[in-house]
Coordinates of C-alpha atoms in Angstrom, one line a residue:
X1 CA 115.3 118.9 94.0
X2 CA 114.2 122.7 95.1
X3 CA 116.9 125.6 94.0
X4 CA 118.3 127.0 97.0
X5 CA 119.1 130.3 94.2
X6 CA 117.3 133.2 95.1
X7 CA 116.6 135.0 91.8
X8 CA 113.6 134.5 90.2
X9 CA 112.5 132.5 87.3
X10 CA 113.3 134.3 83.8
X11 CA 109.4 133.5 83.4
X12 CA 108.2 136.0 86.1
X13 CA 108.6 139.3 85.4
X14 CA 110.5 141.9 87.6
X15 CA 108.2 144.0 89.8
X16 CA 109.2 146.8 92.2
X17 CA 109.9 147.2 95.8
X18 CA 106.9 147.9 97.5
X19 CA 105.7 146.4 101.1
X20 CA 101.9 147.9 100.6
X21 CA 98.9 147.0 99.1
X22 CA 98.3 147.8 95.6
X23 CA 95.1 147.7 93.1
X24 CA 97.3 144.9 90.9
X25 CA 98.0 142.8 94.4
X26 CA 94.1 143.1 95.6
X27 CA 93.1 142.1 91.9
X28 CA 95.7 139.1 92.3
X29 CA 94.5 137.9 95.7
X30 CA 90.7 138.1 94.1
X31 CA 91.9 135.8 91.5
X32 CA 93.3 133.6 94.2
X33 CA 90.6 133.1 96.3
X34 CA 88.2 132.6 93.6
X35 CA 89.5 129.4 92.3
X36 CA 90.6 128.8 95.8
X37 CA 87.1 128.8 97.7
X38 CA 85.5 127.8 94.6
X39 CA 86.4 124.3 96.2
X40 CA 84.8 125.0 98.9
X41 CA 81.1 125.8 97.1
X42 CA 81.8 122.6 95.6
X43 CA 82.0 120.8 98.8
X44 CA 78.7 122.7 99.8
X45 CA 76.7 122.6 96.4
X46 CA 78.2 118.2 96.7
X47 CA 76.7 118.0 100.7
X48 CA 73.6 119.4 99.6
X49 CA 73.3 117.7 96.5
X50 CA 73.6 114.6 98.0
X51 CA 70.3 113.4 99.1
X52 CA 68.8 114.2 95.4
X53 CA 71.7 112.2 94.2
X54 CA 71.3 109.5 96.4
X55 CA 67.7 109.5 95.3
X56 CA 67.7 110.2 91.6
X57 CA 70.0 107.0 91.2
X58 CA 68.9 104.9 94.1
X59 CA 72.3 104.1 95.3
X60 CA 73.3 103.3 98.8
X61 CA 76.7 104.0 97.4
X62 CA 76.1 108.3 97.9
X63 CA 79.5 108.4 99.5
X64 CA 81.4 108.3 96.8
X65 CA 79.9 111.7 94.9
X66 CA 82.4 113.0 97.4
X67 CA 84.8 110.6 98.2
X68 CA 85.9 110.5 94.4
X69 CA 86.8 114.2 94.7
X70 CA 88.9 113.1 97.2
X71 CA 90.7 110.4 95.9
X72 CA 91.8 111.4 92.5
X73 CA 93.5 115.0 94.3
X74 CA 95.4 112.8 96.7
X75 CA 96.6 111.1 93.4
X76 CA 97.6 114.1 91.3
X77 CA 99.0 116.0 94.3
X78 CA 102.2 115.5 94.4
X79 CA 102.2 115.8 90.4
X80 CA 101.3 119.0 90.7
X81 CA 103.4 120.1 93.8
X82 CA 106.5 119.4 91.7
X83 CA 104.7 120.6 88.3
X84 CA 104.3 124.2 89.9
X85 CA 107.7 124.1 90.7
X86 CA 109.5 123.1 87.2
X87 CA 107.0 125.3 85.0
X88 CA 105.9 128.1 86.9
X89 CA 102.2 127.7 89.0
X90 CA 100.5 129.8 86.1
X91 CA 100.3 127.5 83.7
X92 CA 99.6 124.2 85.9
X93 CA 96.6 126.0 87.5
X94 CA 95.5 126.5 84.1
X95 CA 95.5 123.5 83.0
X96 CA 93.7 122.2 86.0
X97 CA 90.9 124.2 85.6
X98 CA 90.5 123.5 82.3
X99 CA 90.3 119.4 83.0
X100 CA 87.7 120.9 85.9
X101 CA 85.5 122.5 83.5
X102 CA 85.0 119.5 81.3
X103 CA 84.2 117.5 84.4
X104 CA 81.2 119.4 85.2
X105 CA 79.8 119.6 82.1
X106 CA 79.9 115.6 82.0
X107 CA 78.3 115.8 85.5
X108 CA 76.0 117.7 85.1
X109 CA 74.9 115.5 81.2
X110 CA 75.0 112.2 83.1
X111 CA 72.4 109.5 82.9
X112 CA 73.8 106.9 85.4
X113 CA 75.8 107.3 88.8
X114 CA 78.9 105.9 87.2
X115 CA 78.7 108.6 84.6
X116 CA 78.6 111.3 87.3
X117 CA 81.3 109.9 89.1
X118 CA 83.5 110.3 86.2
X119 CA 82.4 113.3 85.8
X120 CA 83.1 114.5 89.2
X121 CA 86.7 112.4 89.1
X122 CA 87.5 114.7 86.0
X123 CA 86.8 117.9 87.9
X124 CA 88.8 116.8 91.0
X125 CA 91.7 117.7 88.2
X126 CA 90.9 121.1 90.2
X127 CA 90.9 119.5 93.8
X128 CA 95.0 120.6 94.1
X129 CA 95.0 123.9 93.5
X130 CA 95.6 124.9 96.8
X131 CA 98.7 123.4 96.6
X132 CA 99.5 125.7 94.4
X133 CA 97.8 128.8 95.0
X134 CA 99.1 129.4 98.7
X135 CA 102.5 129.2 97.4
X136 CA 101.8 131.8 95.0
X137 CA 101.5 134.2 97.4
X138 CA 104.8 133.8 99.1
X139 CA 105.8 134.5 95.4
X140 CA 103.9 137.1 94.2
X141 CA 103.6 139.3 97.3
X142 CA 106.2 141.4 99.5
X143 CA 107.4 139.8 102.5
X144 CA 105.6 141.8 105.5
X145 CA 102.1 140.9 103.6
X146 CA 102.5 137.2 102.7
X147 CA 100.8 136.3 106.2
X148 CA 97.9 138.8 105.9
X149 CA 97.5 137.8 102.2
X150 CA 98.1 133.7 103.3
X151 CA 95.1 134.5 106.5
X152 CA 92.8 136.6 103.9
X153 CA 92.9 133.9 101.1
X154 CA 92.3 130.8 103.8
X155 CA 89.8 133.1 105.8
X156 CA 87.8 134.0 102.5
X157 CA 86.4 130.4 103.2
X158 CA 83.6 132.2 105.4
X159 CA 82.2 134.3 102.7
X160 CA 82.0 131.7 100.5
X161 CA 80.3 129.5 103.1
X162 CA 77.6 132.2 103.7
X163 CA 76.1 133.0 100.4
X164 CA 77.2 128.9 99.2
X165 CA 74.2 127.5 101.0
X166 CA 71.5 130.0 99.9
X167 CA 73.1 128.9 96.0
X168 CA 73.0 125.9 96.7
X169 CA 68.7 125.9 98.0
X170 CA 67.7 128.0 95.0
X171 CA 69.5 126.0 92.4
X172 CA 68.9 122.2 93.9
X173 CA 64.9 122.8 95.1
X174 CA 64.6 124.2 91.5
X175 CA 67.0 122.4 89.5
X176 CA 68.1 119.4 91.6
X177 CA 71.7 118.3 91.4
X178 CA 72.1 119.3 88.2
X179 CA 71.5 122.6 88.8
X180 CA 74.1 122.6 90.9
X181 CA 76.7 120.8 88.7
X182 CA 75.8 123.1 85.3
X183 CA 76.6 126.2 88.1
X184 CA 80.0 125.0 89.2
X185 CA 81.0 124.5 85.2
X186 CA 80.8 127.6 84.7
X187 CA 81.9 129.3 87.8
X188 CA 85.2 127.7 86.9
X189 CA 85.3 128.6 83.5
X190 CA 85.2 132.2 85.3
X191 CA 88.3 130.9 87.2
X192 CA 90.3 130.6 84.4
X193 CA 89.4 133.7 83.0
X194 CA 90.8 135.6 86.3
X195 CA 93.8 133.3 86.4
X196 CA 94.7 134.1 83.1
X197 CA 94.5 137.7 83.0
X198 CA 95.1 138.5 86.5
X199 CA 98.2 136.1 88.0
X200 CA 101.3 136.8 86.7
X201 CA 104.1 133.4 86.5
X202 CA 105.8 132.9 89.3
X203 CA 109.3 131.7 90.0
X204 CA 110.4 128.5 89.4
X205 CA 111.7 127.0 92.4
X206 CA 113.3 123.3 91.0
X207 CA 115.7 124.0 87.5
X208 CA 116.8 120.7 86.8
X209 CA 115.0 119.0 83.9
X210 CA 114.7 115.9 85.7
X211 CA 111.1 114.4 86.9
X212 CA 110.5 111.2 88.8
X213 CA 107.2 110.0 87.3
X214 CA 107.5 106.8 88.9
X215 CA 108.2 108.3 92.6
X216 CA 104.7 110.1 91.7
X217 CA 102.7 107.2 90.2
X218 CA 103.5 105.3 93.3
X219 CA 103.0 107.9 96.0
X220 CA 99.5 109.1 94.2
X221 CA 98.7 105.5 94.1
X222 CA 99.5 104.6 97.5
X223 CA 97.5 107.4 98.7
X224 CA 94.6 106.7 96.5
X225 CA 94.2 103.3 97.7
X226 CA 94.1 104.4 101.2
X227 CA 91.3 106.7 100.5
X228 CA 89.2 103.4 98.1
X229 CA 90.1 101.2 101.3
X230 CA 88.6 103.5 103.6
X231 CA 85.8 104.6 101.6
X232 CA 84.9 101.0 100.8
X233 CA 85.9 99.9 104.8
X234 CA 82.2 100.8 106.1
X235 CA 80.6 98.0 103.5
X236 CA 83.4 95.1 103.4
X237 CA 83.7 95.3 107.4
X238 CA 86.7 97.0 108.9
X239 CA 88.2 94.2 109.8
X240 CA 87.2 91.9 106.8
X241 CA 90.3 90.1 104.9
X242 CA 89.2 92.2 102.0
X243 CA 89.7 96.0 103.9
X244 CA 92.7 94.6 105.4
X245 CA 94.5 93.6 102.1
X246 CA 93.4 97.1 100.3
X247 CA 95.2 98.8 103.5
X248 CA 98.4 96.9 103.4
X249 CA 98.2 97.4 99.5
X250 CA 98.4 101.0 100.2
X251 CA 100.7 101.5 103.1
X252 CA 103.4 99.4 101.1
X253 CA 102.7 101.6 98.1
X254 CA 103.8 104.5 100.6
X255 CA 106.9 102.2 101.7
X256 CA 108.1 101.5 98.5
X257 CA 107.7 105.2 97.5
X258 CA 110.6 105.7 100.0
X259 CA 112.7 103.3 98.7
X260 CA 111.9 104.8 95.6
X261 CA 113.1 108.8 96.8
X262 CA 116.0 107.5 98.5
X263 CA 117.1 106.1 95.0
X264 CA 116.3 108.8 92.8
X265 CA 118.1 111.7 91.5
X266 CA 115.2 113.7 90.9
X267 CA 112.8 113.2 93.9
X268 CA 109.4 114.4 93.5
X269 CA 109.0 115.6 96.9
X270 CA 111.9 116.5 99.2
X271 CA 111.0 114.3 102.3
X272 CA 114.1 115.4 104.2
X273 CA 111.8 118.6 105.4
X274 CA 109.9 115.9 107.4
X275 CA 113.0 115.7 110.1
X276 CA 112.2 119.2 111.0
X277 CA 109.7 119.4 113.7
X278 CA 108.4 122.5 112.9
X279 CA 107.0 120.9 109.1
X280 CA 106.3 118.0 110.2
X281 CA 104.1 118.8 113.3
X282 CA 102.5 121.7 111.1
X283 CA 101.4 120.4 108.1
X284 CA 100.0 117.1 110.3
X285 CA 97.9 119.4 112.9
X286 CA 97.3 121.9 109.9
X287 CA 95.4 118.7 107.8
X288 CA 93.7 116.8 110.5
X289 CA 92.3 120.5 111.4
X290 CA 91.5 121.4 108.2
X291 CA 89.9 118.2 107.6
X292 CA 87.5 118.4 110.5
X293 CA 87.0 122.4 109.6
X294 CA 85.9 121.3 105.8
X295 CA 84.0 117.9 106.3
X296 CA 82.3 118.1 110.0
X297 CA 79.6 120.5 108.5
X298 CA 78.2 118.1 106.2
X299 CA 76.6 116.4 109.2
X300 CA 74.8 119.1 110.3
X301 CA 74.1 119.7 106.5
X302 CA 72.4 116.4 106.2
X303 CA 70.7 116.7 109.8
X304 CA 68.9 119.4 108.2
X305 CA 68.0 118.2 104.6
X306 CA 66.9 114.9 105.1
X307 CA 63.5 114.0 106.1
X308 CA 61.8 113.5 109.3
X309 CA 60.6 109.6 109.1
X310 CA 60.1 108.8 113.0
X311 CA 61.9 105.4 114.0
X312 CA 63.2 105.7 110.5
X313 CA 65.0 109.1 109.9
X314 CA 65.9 112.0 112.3
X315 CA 66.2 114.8 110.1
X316 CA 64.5 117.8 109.9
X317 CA 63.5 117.7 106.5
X318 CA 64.4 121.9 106.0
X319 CA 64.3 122.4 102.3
X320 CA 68.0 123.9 101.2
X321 CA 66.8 127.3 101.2
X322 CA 65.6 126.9 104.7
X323 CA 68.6 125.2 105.7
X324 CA 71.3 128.1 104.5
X325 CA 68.9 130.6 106.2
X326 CA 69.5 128.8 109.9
X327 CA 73.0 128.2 108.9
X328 CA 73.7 132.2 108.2
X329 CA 74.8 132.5 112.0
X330 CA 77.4 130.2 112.3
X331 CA 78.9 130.7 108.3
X332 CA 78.5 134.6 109.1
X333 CA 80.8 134.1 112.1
X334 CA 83.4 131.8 110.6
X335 CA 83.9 134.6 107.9
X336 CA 84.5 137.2 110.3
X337 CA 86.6 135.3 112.7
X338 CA 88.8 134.5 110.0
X339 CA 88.7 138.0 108.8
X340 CA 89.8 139.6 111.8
X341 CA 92.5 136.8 112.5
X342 CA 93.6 137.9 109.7
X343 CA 93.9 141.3 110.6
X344 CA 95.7 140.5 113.3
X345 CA 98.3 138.1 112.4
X346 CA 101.2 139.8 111.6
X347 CA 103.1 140.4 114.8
X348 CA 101.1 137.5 116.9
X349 CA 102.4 134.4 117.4
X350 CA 100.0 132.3 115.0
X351 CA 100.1 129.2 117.1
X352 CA 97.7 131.2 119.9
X353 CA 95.5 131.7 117.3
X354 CA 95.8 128.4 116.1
X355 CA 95.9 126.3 119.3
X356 CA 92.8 128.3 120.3
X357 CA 91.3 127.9 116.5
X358 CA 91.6 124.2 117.4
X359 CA 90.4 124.2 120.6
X360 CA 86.8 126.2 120.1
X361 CA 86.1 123.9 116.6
X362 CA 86.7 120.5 118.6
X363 CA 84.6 121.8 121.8
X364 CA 81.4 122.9 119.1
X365 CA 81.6 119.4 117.4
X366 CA 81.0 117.9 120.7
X367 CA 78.4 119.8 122.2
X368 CA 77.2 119.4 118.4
X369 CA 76.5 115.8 119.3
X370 CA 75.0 116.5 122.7
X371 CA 72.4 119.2 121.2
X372 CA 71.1 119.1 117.8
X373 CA 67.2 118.9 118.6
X374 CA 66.2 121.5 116.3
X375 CA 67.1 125.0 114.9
X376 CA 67.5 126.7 118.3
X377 CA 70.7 123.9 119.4
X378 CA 72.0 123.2 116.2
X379 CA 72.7 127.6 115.8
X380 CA 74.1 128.1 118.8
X381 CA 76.7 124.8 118.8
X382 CA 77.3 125.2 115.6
X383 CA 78.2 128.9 116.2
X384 CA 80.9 127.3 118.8
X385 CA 82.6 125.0 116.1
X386 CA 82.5 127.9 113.5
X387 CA 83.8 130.5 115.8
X388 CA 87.1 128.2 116.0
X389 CA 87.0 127.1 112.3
X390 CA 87.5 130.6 111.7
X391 CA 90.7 131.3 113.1
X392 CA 92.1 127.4 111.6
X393 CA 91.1 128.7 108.1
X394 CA 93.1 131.9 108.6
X395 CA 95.8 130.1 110.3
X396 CA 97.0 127.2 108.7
X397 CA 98.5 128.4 105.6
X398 CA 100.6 131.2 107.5
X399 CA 101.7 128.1 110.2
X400 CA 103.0 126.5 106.7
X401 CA 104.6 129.9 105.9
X402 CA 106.6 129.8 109.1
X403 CA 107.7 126.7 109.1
X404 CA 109.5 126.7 105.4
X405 CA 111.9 128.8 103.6
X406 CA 110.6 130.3 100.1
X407 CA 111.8 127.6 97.8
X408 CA 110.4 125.3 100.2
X409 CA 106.7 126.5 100.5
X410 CA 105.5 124.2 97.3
X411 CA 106.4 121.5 99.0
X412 CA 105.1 122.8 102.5
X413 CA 102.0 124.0 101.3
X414 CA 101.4 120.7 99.3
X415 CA 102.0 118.3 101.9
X416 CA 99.1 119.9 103.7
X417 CA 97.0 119.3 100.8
X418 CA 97.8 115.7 100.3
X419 CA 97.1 114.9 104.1
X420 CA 94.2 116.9 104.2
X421 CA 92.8 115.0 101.3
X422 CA 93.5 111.9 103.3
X423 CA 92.4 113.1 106.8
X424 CA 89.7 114.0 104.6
X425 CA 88.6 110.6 103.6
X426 CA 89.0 109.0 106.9
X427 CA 86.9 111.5 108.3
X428 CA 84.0 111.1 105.6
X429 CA 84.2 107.3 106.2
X430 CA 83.9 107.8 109.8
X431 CA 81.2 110.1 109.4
X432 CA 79.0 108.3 107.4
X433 CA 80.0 104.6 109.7
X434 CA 79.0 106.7 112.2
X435 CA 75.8 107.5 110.5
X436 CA 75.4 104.0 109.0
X437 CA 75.3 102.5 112.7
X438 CA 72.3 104.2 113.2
X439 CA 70.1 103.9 109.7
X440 CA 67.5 102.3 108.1
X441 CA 67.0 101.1 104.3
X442 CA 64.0 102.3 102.4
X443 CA 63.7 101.9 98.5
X444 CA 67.8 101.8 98.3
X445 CA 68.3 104.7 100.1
X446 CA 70.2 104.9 103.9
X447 CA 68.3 107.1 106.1
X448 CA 70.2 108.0 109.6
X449 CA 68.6 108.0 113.6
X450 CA 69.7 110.3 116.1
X451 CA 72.8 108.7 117.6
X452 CA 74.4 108.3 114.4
X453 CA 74.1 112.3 114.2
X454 CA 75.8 112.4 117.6
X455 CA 78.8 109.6 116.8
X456 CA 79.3 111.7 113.6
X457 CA 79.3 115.2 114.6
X458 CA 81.8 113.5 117.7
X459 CA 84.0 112.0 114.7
X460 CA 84.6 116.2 114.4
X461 CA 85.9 116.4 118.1
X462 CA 88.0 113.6 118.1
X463 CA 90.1 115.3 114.9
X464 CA 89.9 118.5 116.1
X465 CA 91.7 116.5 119.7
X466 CA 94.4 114.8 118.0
X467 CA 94.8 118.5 115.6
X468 CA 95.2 119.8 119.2
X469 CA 97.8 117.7 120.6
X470 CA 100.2 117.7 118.3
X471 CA 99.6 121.1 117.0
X472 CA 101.2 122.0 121.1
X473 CA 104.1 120.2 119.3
X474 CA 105.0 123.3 117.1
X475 CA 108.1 124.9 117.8
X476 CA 108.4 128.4 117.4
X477 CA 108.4 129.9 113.5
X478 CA 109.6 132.4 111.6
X479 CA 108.5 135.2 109.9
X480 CA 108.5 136.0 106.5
X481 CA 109.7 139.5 106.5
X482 CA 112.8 138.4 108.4
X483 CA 113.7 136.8 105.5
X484 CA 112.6 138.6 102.4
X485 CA 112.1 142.3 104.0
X486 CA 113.4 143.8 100.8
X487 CA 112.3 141.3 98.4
X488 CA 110.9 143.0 95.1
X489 CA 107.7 140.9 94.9
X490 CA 106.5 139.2 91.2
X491 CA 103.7 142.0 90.9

C-alpha cells in the first residue's frame, strides 16, 4: 500500500525551499545518471562483445549473454519497486550495485559460457535501478525542475552512447570480452561511491511493515518465464508443444499473481493505477518505445562487426574502433536531441515531443532495412532512427511523471521498467529470429545474410508502430509544479 501522507520520511533530511539549480542538485543528478546510463554502456560493451563471446566459447547459444540481463531484472523488479518504497531508494540502490560488482568480476574470471552467464545474471542485480532512480528525482528535486531533471537524466543516454562505442573498440580489439567485463566492474564500483556520498535518502512512500513476498515471487516468476520462453522460442519452434507450454506457464503465473493482490493486505504493486488511462497507455507506449530505442541498435552493431563471408555472412567486418567512429553521427545526434528536448520540456506538452520521438525512431528502423549497403546508408538512416530516439529517451520518464502523483511514481516509474525488460526480450528474440532466418553455421557459430539484417532492423519499426498507436491514446497530464510548487525538496 503507498502512503497518501505528504510529509516525508524521518530518514530524508529537511532541505530548503528553492525552485533553482544548485551545485548539491547538479552533483545529485551526476550521481544519477552514472549508475543510470552505466546500463546503457553495458548494453553497448554486451552488443559488441558478442561476436568474441560467441566465438571464444563456440556457442550458438550467444543470445543469452544478453537475454540473461534481461530476465533476472524482470524478476527482481517488482522487489525492488516496493523495496525503494519501504526503506528509502538509498540503501536498495546500494545494495544493488554491490551484487553488480561481484557479477563482473565473476564475468570477467570465467572459463566456460555457463560461468559467464552467472556472472552476468549476478550483475543484472543492477538491471532495476531505473526503477528507482527516476523516482528519486521526483523526491529529491523541487517541483518546477523534476521534468528537466527526469528529460536530462533519460537524455544523458546520448553521451553515453557516443564515447561507449569507441570504449568498447579499444578494450575488446585489445582485450576481448574480457576487457570489457573487468571495465564495467569497476565503473560500478565508481557507482557506488557517488551514490553513497552524493544521494541523500529519500522519502518513504509505503509505512506499513507488511511485504507480500509471495505476490513478488510469483509476478518476478511469471515474468521471467516469459522472457526463457521467448528467448528459447527461436530454437524449440514457435509453435512447438514445448514453447507453447513455457508460455502458458508464464501467463498463468501472471493470472494467479492477480488472484494473489486481490487477496492480500499488503500488495506489492498497486495495480488499481492500471484503470487510469493516462498509466496505463503511458507506461505501455513508454516500454515498447524504449525497448525498440535500446535494443534496435544492436543490429546495426552486428551489421558492422561481423565479417564479410559472401553467401555466408553480410557484415562488414569494421573492427569496433572502426565501427564507433561511423556510429559518432547518429550517437552524436541522439545526445543532442535529447539534450535540447530537454531544454524544452517544461511548458510543452510532452506527448508532441513524444508522439513525434516515436514517429522519426520507427520511420529510421525501416528505411534502416531498405538501406544498409555500407557506411554511407547505414549513417544517414541511422541518423533518422537516432534523431527520434532522442526525444523518447528525454520523454518517457517525464510522460511517467505526468501521469502519477508523488507517492505513486515508484510504482509508475517501475512498471515501465518491468515492461521494458519484457518488450525488451521479445524484441531481442525477434531480432535474432529475424537474423536466424537468414544465417549460415560455420564451426558453431551463426553467421547472418542480408535479409535477416532487413527483417531485424524492421522488428524496430514494427515496435516503434504499435509505441505509436497507443502512445495517441494518452490523455492529457499534469504537471509537477501544479502539485508540489512549494515543495521543500530532499536536497
Amino acid at each position: 500500500m503507498t502512503s497518501t501522507s505528504a510529509s516525508p520520511s524521518l530518514d530524508a533530511a529537511p532541505a530548503p525551499h528553492g525552485q533553482k539549480w544548485t551545485p548539491r542538485l547538479v552533483g545529485v543528478l551526476i550521481a544519477l545518471i552514472w549508475p543510470t546510463q552505466l546500463l546503457v554502456t553495458v548494453g553497448i560493451l554486451g552488443s559488441n562483445a558478442t561476436a568474441d563471446v560467441a566465438q571464444s566459447f563456440h556457442t550458438t547459444q550467444v543470445a543469452w549473454f544478453s537475454l540473461i540481463v534481461t530476465l533476472v531484472s524482470a524478476l527482481l523488479s517488482p522487489f525492488v519497486i516496493k523495496l525503494g518504497d519501504l526503506y528509502g531508494k538509498k540503501r536498495i540502490m546500494l545494495g544493488m550495485i554491490a551484487l553488480g560488482v561481484v557479477g563482473d568480476v565473476i564475468a570477467a574470471t570465467a572459463g566456460s559460457f555457463e560461468m559467464v552467464l552467472v556472472g552476468r545474471g549476478l550483475a543484472a542485480c543492477y538491471g532495476p535501478f531505473p526503477a528507482l532512480a527516476f523516482p528519486a528525482v521526483r523526491d529529491i528535486f523541487p517541483g518546477r525542475l523534476v521534468k528537466s531533471a527526469s528529460g536530462i537524466l533519460g537524455s544523458s543516454l546520448g553521451l553515453v552512447a557516443l564515447g561507449s562505442p569507441f570504449l568498447a573498440g579499444w578494450l575488446i580489439d585489445d582485450w576481448g570480452y574480457k576487457g570489457a567485463m573487468w571495465f564495467l566492474a569497476g565503473a560500478t564500483t565508481v557507482s557506488f561511491v557517488l551514490v553513497a556520498t552524493l544521494v541523500p535518502e529519500t522519502p518513504k512512500h509505503a509505512f506499513d511493515s507488511g511485504f507480500d513476498w509471495l505476490g513478488g515471487i510469483v509476478l518476478g516468476s511469471g515474468l521471467a518465464i516469459l522472457v526463457y520462453a521467448v528467448g528459447q522460442g527461436q530454437s524449440w519452434g514457435w509453435g512447438s508443444v514445448k514453447t507453447m507450454a513455457w508460455l502458458a506457464a508464464g501467463a498463468a503465473a501472471l493470472a494467479g499473481f492477480l488472484l494473489v493482490e486481490r487477496a492480500s493486505s499488503h500488495p506489492i504493486l498497486d495495480l488499481g493505477v492500471l484503470r487510469r488511462r493516462a498509466v496505463a497507455t503511458t507506461v505501455v507506449s513508454g516500454a515498447l518505445a524504449q525497448a525498440a530505442a535500446y535494443t534496435a541498435p544492436v543490429v546495426a552493431i552486428l551489421l558492422a562487426l561481423y565479417p564479410h563471408i559472401p553467401g555466408v555472412s553480410a557484415g562488414f567486418g569494421w573492427t569496433a574502433q572502426h565501427s564507433a567512429t561511423v556510429g559518432v553521427t547518429w550517437n552524436l545526434l541522439l545526445f543532442v536531441t535529447g539534450l535540447v528536448a530537454s531544454r524544452f520540456l517544461r511548458g510543452v506538452d510532452t506527448r508532441l515531443i513524444w508522439w513525434a520521438g516515436v514517429a522519426t525512431m520507427g520511420l529510421g528502423y525501416l528505411l534502416a532495412g531498405l538501406h544498409h549497403d555500407g557506411a554511407a546508408q547505414l549513417t544517414w538512416t541511422m541518423c533518422v532512427a537516432s534523431l527520434g530516439s532522442g526525444l523518447v529517451v528525454a520523454a518517457a520518464p517525464v510522460l511517467v511523471v505526468g501521469a502519477v502523483s508523488p507517492d505513486e511514481q515508484g510504482l509508475g516509474s517501475g512498471m515501465l521498467t518491468m515492461l521494458t525488460h519484457v518488450f525488451g526480450a521479445m524484441f531481442g528474440a525477434a531480432m535474432f529470429a529475424a537474423l536466424a532466418a537468414d544465417s549460415t553455421v560455420l564451426e558453431g557459430t551463426a553467421f547472418y545474410g542480408d535479409s535477416g539484417y532487413t527483417w531485424a532492423f524492421w522488428v524496430g519499426a514494427l515496435f516503434s508502430a504499435v509505441a505509436l498507436a497507443v502512445g495517441l491514446l494518452i490523455p492529457p497530464l499534469r504537471e509537477p509544479e501544479e502539485e508540489a510548487e512549494e515543495a521543500p525538496s530532499a536536497v
